Structure formats: structure tokens, C-alpha cells
PDB file of C-alpha atoms and ligand atoms in Angstrom:
ATOM      1  CA  UNK A  76      50.110  -9.330  58.382  1.00 75.00           C
ATOM      2  CA  UNK A  77      47.489 -11.471  59.947  1.00 75.00           C
ATOM      3  CA  UNK A  78      44.281 -12.549  58.363  1.00 75.00           C
ATOM      4  CA  UNK A  79      42.087 -12.538  61.312  1.00 84.00           C
ATOM      5  CA  UNK A  80      38.638 -11.104  61.031  1.00 93.00           C
ATOM      6  CA  UNK A  81      37.550  -8.089  63.009  1.00 97.00           C
ATOM      7  CA  UNK A  82      34.469  -8.142  65.059  1.00 98.00           C
ATOM      8  CA  UNK A  83      32.818  -4.743  64.223  1.00 98.00           C
ATOM      9  CA  UNK A  84      30.129  -3.353  66.482  1.00 98.00           C
ATOM     10  CA  UNK A  85      27.941  -0.620  64.798  1.00 98.00           C
ATOM     11  CA  UNK A  86      25.489   1.098  67.467  1.00 97.00           C
ATOM     12  CA  UNK A  87      23.803   4.372  67.507  1.00 96.00           C
ATOM     13  CA  UNK A  88      20.350   5.760  68.174  1.00 95.00           C
ATOM     14  CA  UNK A  89      17.347   4.473  66.555  1.00 93.00           C
ATOM     15  CA  UNK A  90      17.051   6.346  63.291  1.00 95.00           C
ATOM     16  CA  UNK A  91      20.803   7.145  62.877  1.00 96.00           C
ATOM     17  CA  UNK A  92      21.022   5.324  59.684  1.00 97.00           C
ATOM     18  CA  UNK A  93      22.785   2.091  61.146  1.00 97.00           C
ATOM     19  CA  UNK A  94      20.659  -0.330  58.595  1.00 95.00           C
ATOM     20  CA  UNK A  95      21.207   1.991  55.688  1.00 97.00           C
ATOM     21  CA  UNK A  96      25.067   2.355  56.199  1.00 98.00           C
ATOM     22  CA  UNK A  97      25.333  -1.241  57.032  1.00 98.00           C
ATOM     23  CA  UNK A  98      23.526  -2.107  53.711  1.00 97.00           C
ATOM     24  CA  UNK A  99      26.051   0.029  51.918  1.00 98.00           C
ATOM     25  CA  UNK A 100      29.030  -1.697  53.609  1.00 98.00           C
ATOM     26  CA  UNK A 101      27.536  -5.142  52.826  1.00 97.00           C
ATOM     27  CA  UNK A 102      27.995  -4.220  48.955  1.00 97.00           C
ATOM     28  CA  UNK A 103      31.475  -5.526  49.710  1.00 96.00           C
ATOM     29  CA  UNK A 104      30.494  -9.007  50.628  1.00 93.00           C
ATOM     30  CA  UNK A 105      34.059 -10.157  50.260  1.00 93.00           C
ATOM     31  CA  UNK A 106      35.137  -7.841  53.318  1.00 94.00           C
ATOM     32  CA  UNK A 107      32.021  -8.032  55.484  1.00 96.00           C
ATOM     33  CA  UNK A 108      29.515 -10.472  56.805  1.00 96.00           C
ATOM     34  CA  UNK A 109      26.388  -9.515  58.843  1.00 98.00           C
ATOM     35  CA  UNK A 110      25.293 -11.120  62.030  1.00 98.00           C
ATOM     36  CA  UNK A 111      21.353 -11.656  61.875  1.00 98.00           C
ATOM     37  CA  UNK A 112      20.080 -11.053  65.483  1.00 98.00           C
ATOM     38  CA  UNK A 113      17.128 -12.667  67.262  1.00 98.00           C
ATOM     39  CA  UNK A 114      14.360 -10.408  68.509  1.00 98.00           C
ATOM     40  CA  UNK A 115      11.019 -10.720  70.280  1.00 98.00           C
ATOM     41  CA  UNK A 116       9.789  -7.478  68.359  1.00 97.00           C
ATOM     42  CA  UNK A 117       7.115  -7.974  65.888  1.00 96.00           C
ATOM     43  CA  UNK A 118       8.163  -7.836  62.116  1.00 96.00           C
ATOM     44  CA  UNK A 119       7.890  -4.380  60.298  1.00 92.00           C
ATOM     45  CA  UNK A 120       6.314  -4.421  56.820  1.00 92.00           C
ATOM     46  CA  UNK A 121       8.923  -5.706  54.482  1.00 93.00           C
ATOM     47  CA  UNK A 122      11.072  -7.421  57.218  1.00 95.00           C
ATOM     48  CA  UNK A 123      11.988 -11.086  56.488  1.00 96.00           C
ATOM     49  CA  UNK A 124      12.521 -13.958  58.851  1.00 98.00           C
ATOM     50  CA  UNK A 125      16.200 -14.837  58.750  1.00 97.00           C
ATOM     51  CA  UNK A 126      17.182 -11.773  56.853  1.00 95.00           C
ATOM     52  CA  UNK A 127      16.216  -8.826  58.912  1.00 94.00           C
ATOM     53  CA  UNK A 128      15.850 -10.786  62.185  1.00 97.00           C
ATOM     54  CA  UNK A 129      14.944 -14.190  63.615  1.00 98.00           C
ATOM     55  CA  UNK A 130      11.687 -13.339  65.052  1.00 98.00           C
ATOM     56  CA  UNK A 131      10.905 -15.246  68.218  1.00 98.00           C
ATOM     57  CA  UNK A 132       8.500 -15.408  71.251  1.00 98.00           C
ATOM     58  CA  UNK A 133       9.838 -14.227  74.680  1.00 98.00           C
ATOM     59  CA  UNK A 134       9.655 -17.889  75.656  1.00 98.00           C
ATOM     60  CA  UNK A 135      11.823 -19.017  72.820  1.00 98.00           C
ATOM     61  CA  UNK A 136      14.197 -15.977  73.160  1.00 98.00           C
ATOM     62  CA  UNK A 137      14.803 -16.800  76.874  1.00 98.00           C
ATOM     63  CA  UNK A 138      15.414 -20.403  76.196  1.00 98.00           C
ATOM     64  CA  UNK A 139      18.299 -19.449  73.769  1.00 98.00           C
ATOM     65  CA  UNK A 140      19.687 -17.131  76.473  1.00 98.00           C
ATOM     66  CA  UNK A 141      19.566 -19.870  79.052  1.00 98.00           C
ATOM     67  CA  UNK A 142      21.300 -22.301  76.619  1.00 98.00           C
ATOM     68  CA  UNK A 143      24.120 -19.975  76.017  1.00 97.00           C
ATOM     69  CA  UNK A 144      23.327 -19.548  72.317  1.00 98.00           C
ATOM     70  CA  UNK A 145      23.668 -15.723  72.525  1.00 98.00           C
ATOM     71  CA  UNK A 146      26.769 -13.723  72.578  1.00 97.00           C
ATOM     72  CA  UNK A 147      25.017 -10.868  74.207  1.00 98.00           C
ATOM     73  CA  UNK A 148      21.484  -9.771  74.596  1.00 98.00           C
ATOM     74  CA  UNK A 149      19.417  -6.781  75.766  1.00 97.00           C
ATOM     75  CA  UNK A 150      16.099  -5.326  76.520  1.00 97.00           C
ATOM     76  CA  UNK A 151      15.575  -2.310  74.228  1.00 93.00           C
ATOM     77  CA  UNK A 152      12.298  -0.275  74.315  1.00 90.00           C
ATOM     78  CA  UNK A 153      10.187  -3.266  75.568  1.00 94.00           C
ATOM     79  CA  UNK A 154      11.734  -6.003  73.229  1.00 97.00           C
ATOM     80  CA  UNK A 155      14.627  -8.335  73.497  1.00 98.00           C
ATOM     81  CA  UNK A 156      17.416  -8.404  70.975  1.00 98.00           C
ATOM     82  CA  UNK A 157      20.349 -10.907  70.904  1.00 98.00           C
ATOM     83  CA  UNK A 158      23.309 -12.086  68.859  1.00 98.00           C
ATOM     84  CA  UNK A 159      23.435 -15.850  68.048  1.00 98.00           C
ATOM     85  CA  UNK A 160      27.058 -16.846  68.990  1.00 97.00           C
ATOM     86  CA  UNK A 161      27.609 -19.789  66.718  1.00 97.00           C
ATOM     87  CA  UNK A 162      27.476 -17.699  63.424  1.00 97.00           C
ATOM     88  CA  UNK A 163      29.909 -15.003  64.842  1.00 97.00           C
ATOM     89  CA  UNK A 164      32.554 -17.614  66.001  1.00 95.00           C
ATOM     90  CA  UNK A 165      32.442 -19.396  62.792  1.00 95.00           C
ATOM     91  CA  UNK A 166      32.827 -16.328  60.598  1.00 95.00           C
ATOM     92  CA  UNK A 167      35.565 -14.905  62.674  1.00 93.00           C
ATOM     93  CA  UNK A 168      37.395 -18.204  62.413  1.00 90.00           C
ATOM     94  CA  UNK A 169      37.214 -18.003  58.665  1.00 92.00           C
ATOM     95  CA  UNK A 170      38.926 -14.705  58.798  1.00 90.00           C
ATOM     96  CA  UNK A 171      35.836 -12.702  57.870  1.00 93.00           C
ATOM     97  CA  UNK A 172      35.163  -9.106  59.369  1.00 97.00           C
ATOM     98  CA  UNK A 173      31.863  -9.778  61.121  1.00 98.00           C
ATOM     99  CA  UNK A 174      29.343  -6.783  61.624  1.00 98.00           C
ATOM    100  CA  UNK A 175      26.871  -6.663  64.653  1.00 98.00           C
ATOM    101  CA  UNK A 176      24.428  -3.816  64.361  1.00 98.00           C
ATOM    102  CA  UNK A 177      23.297  -3.729  68.102  1.00 97.00           C
ATOM    103  CA  UNK A 178      22.389  -1.256  70.836  1.00 94.00           C
ATOM    104  CA  UNK A 179      24.843   0.188  73.526  1.00 94.00           C
ATOM    105  CA  UNK A 180      24.197  -2.418  76.431  1.00 95.00           C
ATOM    106  CA  UNK A 181      24.908  -5.228  73.968  1.00 97.00           C
ATOM    107  CA  UNK A 182      28.018  -3.432  72.670  1.00 97.00           C
ATOM    108  CA  UNK A 183      29.447  -3.143  76.119  1.00 96.00           C
ATOM    109  CA  UNK A 184      28.915  -6.831  76.865  1.00 96.00           C
ATOM    110  CA  UNK A 185      30.800  -7.797  73.548  1.00 97.00           C
ATOM    111  CA  UNK A 186      33.628  -5.644  74.377  1.00 97.00           C
ATOM    112  CA  UNK A 187      34.064  -7.328  77.837  1.00 96.00           C
ATOM    113  CA  UNK A 188      34.136 -10.760  76.008  1.00 95.00           C
ATOM    114  CA  UNK A 189      36.045  -9.734  73.145  1.00 95.00           C
ATOM    115  CA  UNK A 190      38.262  -6.847  73.889  1.00 95.00           C
ATOM    116  CA  UNK A 191      39.590  -6.848  70.211  1.00 95.00           C
ATOM    117  CA  UNK A 192      36.152  -5.831  68.891  1.00 97.00           C
ATOM    118  CA  UNK A 193      36.022  -2.384  67.388  1.00 98.00           C
ATOM    119  CA  UNK A 194      33.170  -0.343  68.672  1.00 98.00           C
ATOM    120  CA  UNK A 195      31.643   2.444  66.313  1.00 98.00           C
ATOM    121  CA  UNK A 196      29.059   4.828  67.360  1.00 98.00           C
ATOM    122  CA  UNK A 197      26.983   6.044  64.222  1.00 98.00           C
ATOM    123  CA  UNK A 198      25.104   9.214  64.699  1.00 98.00           C
ATOM    124  CA  UNK A 199      23.699  12.121  62.765  1.00 97.00           C
ATOM    125  CA  UNK A 200      25.209  15.402  63.718  1.00 96.00           C
ATOM    126  CA  UNK A 201      22.346  16.512  65.961  1.00 96.00           C
ATOM    127  CA  UNK A 202      19.317  15.183  67.783  1.00 95.00           C
ATOM    128  CA  UNK A 203      17.116  17.129  65.427  1.00 96.00           C
ATOM    129  CA  UNK A 204      18.521  15.346  62.402  1.00 96.00           C
ATOM    130  CA  UNK A 205      17.866  12.064  64.222  1.00 96.00           C
ATOM    131  CA  UNK A 206      14.138  13.002  65.003  1.00 96.00           C
ATOM    132  CA  UNK A 207      13.723  14.108  61.282  1.00 96.00           C
ATOM    133  CA  UNK A 208      15.105  10.638  59.957  1.00 95.00           C
ATOM    134  CA  UNK A 209      13.056   8.586  62.469  1.00 93.00           C
ATOM    135  CA  UNK A 210       9.865  10.633  61.527  1.00 94.00           C
ATOM    136  CA  UNK A 211      10.767  10.309  57.942  1.00 94.00           C
ATOM    137  CA  UNK A 212      11.187   6.488  58.126  1.00 92.00           C
ATOM    138  CA  UNK A 213       7.521   6.483  59.352  1.00 91.00           C
ATOM    139  CA  UNK A 214       7.787   2.964  60.866  1.00 89.00           C
ATOM    140  CA  UNK A 215       7.117   3.969  64.662  1.00 89.00           C
ATOM    141  CA  UNK A 216       3.891   5.138  66.365  1.00 92.00           C
ATOM    142  CA  UNK A 217       4.397   8.600  68.076  1.00 93.00           C
ATOM    143  CA  UNK A 218       4.580   6.755  71.327  1.00 94.00           C
ATOM    144  CA  UNK A 219       7.391   4.398  70.203  1.00 92.00           C
ATOM    145  CA  UNK A 220       9.180   7.347  68.513  1.00 93.00           C
ATOM    146  CA  UNK A 221       9.212   9.244  71.726  1.00 94.00           C
ATOM    147  CA  UNK A 222      10.365   6.317  73.636  1.00 94.00           C
ATOM    148  CA  UNK A 223      13.254   5.838  71.150  1.00 93.00           C
ATOM    149  CA  UNK A 224      14.280   9.546  71.130  1.00 95.00           C
ATOM    150  CA  UNK A 225      14.282   9.525  74.938  1.00 95.00           C
ATOM    151  CA  UNK A 226      16.547   6.413  74.769  1.00 93.00           C
ATOM    152  CA  UNK A 227      18.733   8.254  72.349  1.00 95.00           C
ATOM    153  CA  UNK A 228      19.534  10.946  74.841  1.00 95.00           C
ATOM    154  CA  UNK A 229      20.832   8.276  77.196  1.00 94.00           C
ATOM    155  CA  UNK A 230      22.693   6.264  74.596  1.00 94.00           C
ATOM    156  CA  UNK A 231      24.703   9.315  73.599  1.00 95.00           C
ATOM    157  CA  UNK A 232      26.081   9.691  77.168  1.00 95.00           C
ATOM    158  CA  UNK A 233      27.743   6.251  76.778  1.00 95.00           C
ATOM    159  CA  UNK A 234      29.724   7.388  73.722  1.00 96.00           C
ATOM    160  CA  UNK A 235      32.959   7.267  75.886  1.00 96.00           C
ATOM    161  CA  UNK A 236      32.497   3.409  75.637  1.00 96.00           C
ATOM    162  CA  UNK A 237      33.016   3.420  72.078  1.00 98.00           C
ATOM    163  CA  UNK A 238      36.351   3.374  69.967  1.00 98.00           C
ATOM    164  CA  UNK A 239      35.093   5.588  67.231  1.00 98.00           C
ATOM    165  CA  UNK A 240      32.269   8.062  66.417  1.00 98.00           C
ATOM    166  CA  UNK A 241      31.236   8.306  62.828  1.00 98.00           C
ATOM    167  CA  UNK A 242      29.059  10.974  61.646  1.00 98.00           C
ATOM    168  CA  UNK A 243      26.276   9.723  59.009  1.00 98.00           C
ATOM    169  CA  UNK A 244      25.843  12.920  57.187  1.00 97.00           C
ATOM    170  CA  UNK A 245      25.962  11.201  53.810  1.00 98.00           C
ATOM    171  CA  UNK A 246      25.512   7.375  53.594  1.00 98.00           C
ATOM    172  CA  UNK A 247      28.594   7.216  51.267  1.00 97.00           C
ATOM    173  CA  UNK A 248      30.688   9.246  53.549  1.00 98.00           C
ATOM    174  CA  UNK A 249      29.830   7.191  56.584  1.00 98.00           C
ATOM    175  CA  UNK A 250      30.531   3.956  54.973  1.00 98.00           C
ATOM    176  CA  UNK A 251      33.919   5.235  53.711  1.00 98.00           C
ATOM    177  CA  UNK A 252      34.856   6.277  57.187  1.00 98.00           C
ATOM    178  CA  UNK A 253      34.039   2.747  58.595  1.00 98.00           C
ATOM    179  CA  UNK A 254      35.984   1.250  55.841  1.00 98.00           C
ATOM    180  CA  UNK A 255      38.847   3.243  56.559  1.00 98.00           C
ATOM    181  CA  UNK A 256      38.710   2.345  60.178  1.00 98.00           C
ATOM    182  CA  UNK A 257      38.724  -1.265  59.388  1.00 97.00           C
ATOM    183  CA  UNK A 258      41.586  -1.113  57.043  1.00 95.00           C
ATOM    184  CA  UNK A 259      43.600   0.811  59.663  1.00 96.00           C
ATOM    185  CA  UNK A 260      42.667  -1.509  62.633  1.00 96.00           C
ATOM    186  CA  UNK A 261      44.102  -4.488  60.429  1.00 93.00           C
ATOM    187  CA  UNK A 262      47.570  -3.085  60.808  1.00 93.00           C
ATOM    188  CA  UNK A 263      47.507  -2.437  64.600  1.00 94.00           C
ATOM    189  CA  UNK A 264      50.539  -3.838  66.237  1.00 93.00           C
ATOM    190  CA  UNK A 265      48.281  -5.509  68.875  1.00 92.00           C
ATOM    191  CA  UNK A 266      46.399  -7.500  66.147  1.00 93.00           C
ATOM    192  CA  UNK A 267      49.837  -8.743  64.574  1.00 93.00           C
ATOM    193  CA  UNK A 268      51.680  -9.982  67.682  1.00 91.00           C
ATOM    194  CA  UNK A 269      53.095 -12.871  65.504  1.00 89.00           C
ATOM    195  CA  UNK A 270      54.751 -10.553  63.114  1.00 91.00           C
ATOM    196  CA  UNK A 271      58.256 -10.650  64.790  1.00 92.00           C
ATOM    197  CA  UNK A 272      58.192 -14.524  64.844  1.00 90.00           C
ATOM    198  CA  UNK A 273      57.078 -14.682  61.156  1.00 88.00           C
ATOM    199  CA  UNK A 274      59.560 -12.158  60.171  1.00 89.00           C
ATOM    200  CA  UNK A 275      62.529 -14.008  61.801  1.00 92.00           C
ATOM    201  CA  UNK A 276      61.435 -17.377  60.376  1.00 88.00           C
ATOM    202  CA  UNK A 277      60.641 -16.037  57.126  1.00 74.00           C
ATOM    203  CA  UNK A 278      57.080 -17.429  57.385  1.00 63.00           C
ATOM    204  CA  UNK A 279      55.226 -14.245  56.445  1.00 58.00           C
ATOM    205  CA  UNK A 280      51.592 -14.525  55.931  1.00 54.00           C
ATOM    206  CA  UNK A 281      49.892 -12.389  53.397  1.00 54.00           C
TER     207      UNK A 281
HETATM  208  P1  ADP B  39      18.564   2.831  62.092  1.00 88.87           P
HETATM  209  O1  ADP B  39      18.924   1.444  61.489  1.00 88.87           O
HETATM  210  O2  ADP B  39      19.800   3.515  62.671  1.00 88.87           O
HETATM  211  O3  ADP B  39      17.291   2.826  62.989  1.00 88.87           O
HETATM  212  P2  ADP B  39      17.766   3.554  59.277  1.00 88.87           P
HETATM  213  O4  ADP B  39      18.897   3.002  58.449  1.00 88.87           O
HETATM  214  O5  ADP B  39      16.353   2.782  59.333  1.00 88.87           O
HETATM  215  O6  ADP B  39      18.179   3.860  60.900  1.00 88.87           O
HETATM  216  O7  ADP B  39      17.590   5.034  58.814  1.00 88.87           O
HETATM  217  C1  ADP B  39      16.632   5.915  59.410  1.00 88.87           C
HETATM  218  C2  ADP B  39      16.012   6.723  58.280  1.00 88.87           C
HETATM  219  O8  ADP B  39      17.003   7.786  57.808  1.00 88.87           O
HETATM  220  C3  ADP B  39      15.564   5.986  56.983  1.00 88.87           C
HETATM  221  O9  ADP B  39      14.446   6.582  56.424  1.00 88.87           O
HETATM  222  C4  ADP B  39      16.826   6.232  56.085  1.00 88.87           C
HETATM  223  O10 ADP B  39      16.554   6.120  54.787  1.00 88.87           O
HETATM  224  C5  ADP B  39      17.339   7.697  56.475  1.00 88.87           C
HETATM  225  N1  ADP B  39      18.765   7.920  56.374  1.00 88.87           N
HETATM  226  C6  ADP B  39      19.729   7.098  56.709  1.00 88.87           C
HETATM  227  N2  ADP B  39      20.969   7.569  56.449  1.00 88.87           N
HETATM  228  C7  ADP B  39      20.756   8.870  56.124  1.00 88.87           C
HETATM  229  C8  ADP B  39      21.452   9.953  55.579  1.00 88.87           C
HETATM  230  N3  ADP B  39      22.937  10.037  55.638  1.00 88.87           N
HETATM  231  N4  ADP B  39      20.955  11.048  55.261  1.00 88.87           N
HETATM  232  C9  ADP B  39      19.556  11.256  55.246  1.00 88.87           C
HETATM  233  N5  ADP B  39      18.750  10.189  55.659  1.00 88.87           N
HETATM  234  C10 ADP B  39      19.299   9.073  56.052  1.00 88.87           C
HETATM  235  P1  5GP B  40      15.048  -2.075  65.614  1.00 88.87           P
HETATM  236  O1  5GP B  40      13.804  -2.507  66.548  1.00 88.87           O
HETATM  237  O2  5GP B  40      14.956  -0.554  65.282  1.00 88.87           O
HETATM  238  O3  5GP B  40      15.313  -3.025  64.563  1.00 88.87           O
HETATM  239  O4  5GP B  40      16.187  -2.193  66.539  1.00 88.87           O
HETATM  240  C1  5GP B  40      16.257  -1.566  67.926  1.00 88.87           C
HETATM  241  C2  5GP B  40      17.693  -1.484  68.460  1.00 88.87           C
HETATM  242  O5  5GP B  40      18.050  -2.776  68.729  1.00 88.87           O
HETATM  243  C3  5GP B  40      18.749  -0.899  67.499  1.00 88.87           C
HETATM  244  O6  5GP B  40      19.455  -0.146  68.361  1.00 88.87           O
HETATM  245  C4  5GP B  40      19.547  -2.048  67.102  1.00 88.87           C
HETATM  246  O7  5GP B  40      20.833  -1.790  66.866  1.00 88.87           O
HETATM  247  C5  5GP B  40      19.478  -3.003  68.361  1.00 88.87           C
HETATM  248  N1  5GP B  40      19.631  -4.365  68.101  1.00 88.87           N
HETATM  249  C6  5GP B  40      19.312  -5.167  67.000  1.00 88.87           C
HETATM  250  N2  5GP B  40      19.882  -6.379  67.135  1.00 88.87           N
HETATM  251  C7  5GP B  40      20.521  -6.414  68.242  1.00 88.87           C
HETATM  252  C8  5GP B  40      21.099  -7.584  69.121  1.00 88.87           C
HETATM  253  O8  5GP B  40      21.402  -8.597  68.733  1.00 88.87           O
HETATM  254  N3  5GP B  40      21.583  -7.252  70.295  1.00 88.87           N
HETATM  255  C9  5GP B  40      21.413  -6.026  70.947  1.00 88.87           C
HETATM  256  N4  5GP B  40      21.806  -5.621  72.084  1.00 88.87           N
HETATM  257  N5  5GP B  40      20.895  -4.914  70.234  1.00 88.87           N
HETATM  258  C10 5GP B  40      20.295  -5.276  68.787  1.00 88.87           C
END
């Protein structure tokens, strides 16, 4: 079977647990690597430059976008967020599964450019669970939280753009579900178009 990496998009409303589940997935650093995004948002306490995000001014961000350095970008609740293209292309070429933890507009842009990308919508079971988690995280003002919850109501309507819905009830369960999706996708016939040729010429690739 082929050794190509899968571009894995994980989206979901703010407070769904994307960061938490991605951290769990990243424990298997052989299997996954994580793209670090650029943002114009101010760092939260504990967030580190180059680890959580690359924190940039709006001017710097726009320059990167104009120079074609971003695979996709979007405006989310008043701040810009974007994916540096270089890292993603390099890691995919090395056969790594690359995780992008991005919002819905960006995910749609990626699917247009990379139809092979696997789009996962991660969400708690209900909007009430979402609000509880967002409140429990205690990182947002009431105003920003209200904005993000309003946004969540819009985002969930775009769920049909995604290949899979993963419920984040328990972090371990959600990460297991995502691991299974990735493992199954590897065997998709559409990802193994060279199989007949290799089969007939005995040049099977592990
Ligand atoms: P996101 O990255 O989607 O905005 P976070 O990963 O920051 O969300 O999670 C939001 C809050 O919910 C955090 O306080 C986190 O600890 C908590 N959380 C994440 N997953 C779960 C879960 N399965 N059950 C309960 N709480 C969770
Ligand atoms: P936060 O401010 O909570 O870190 O992120 C807000 C939203 O921006 C989340 O939905 C997150 O997935 C999304 N996001 C983070 N990085 C990117 C990116 O590079 N591109 C896009 N389109 N969204 C991103």
C-alpha cells in the first residue's frame, strides 16, 4: 500500500476540545505532525510563539497572504488565522500525516486545493456541553464567548462539508475514533491507484 501522508483537517466550534484531542493524537509523534498556524490574535497566558501559533501583526499577516505563503486563511471572530504552506507540503512529501486544526472557512479552502484531505468535524454532543466547556476553560470574556457561541451555531450548519463527525465525549474515545478513520483512509482504493501496476510488476511498496 502507498506511504503517502494524509492531510487531516480537524474543525469544530470553539470549546469543542480540538486542542485537547489534538494533543492526545500528537502523543503518537511517529504517526502525526501538527501544522502551527499564524494568527493576529493576542497570545493567551501560557501560549508560546512558534508552538501554539506564530503571533503576527495584521500587516505582517496580510503580507504573508499576498506572498502566497499561506495554504488557506480566514477571519474568525475579529482575528486572522492561516496555515503556512511550506511546512504542510514538506511533511506530506515525507509521508507524514499532517494535522491542521482550523475553522470551517479554511477547511473548505483546503478541500478545494487538496480533494484528498480528510475533513473531521469534532464536537460535543450538544451546544450546552459546548458552552459548559468554553466557560470551564475560562479564557474568554463574556463578550468573546457570546460571539464564539453564535459562531458555533453557524459552523454546525456547514457540517455536510465534512467527511466525518466525531463526538468528543471523552478525549480518549474521540482520539481513538480519529485514529481509526486515518487507519481506514490509508486503505481507500482511491489512495492506492498504483496498486495494480505494482502488483503486476512485483514492486509492492510496504
Ligand atoms: P478548542 O481547542 O476546540 O477550543 P479546548 O481543547 O481548548 O477546545 O477545550 C475546551 C475546554 O474543554 C478545555 O477546558 C478542555 O480541558 C475541555 N475539554 C476538552 N475535551 C473534553 C472532554 N472530552 N470532556 C470534558 N472536557 C473537555
Ligand atoms: P483560537 O483563537 O481559539 O486559538 O482559534 C479560533 C479558531 O481559529 C479555531 O476554530 C481554530 O481551529 C481556528 N484556526 C486556528 N488556526 C487556523 C488556521 O490556520 N486557519 C484557519 N482557517 N483557522 C484556524
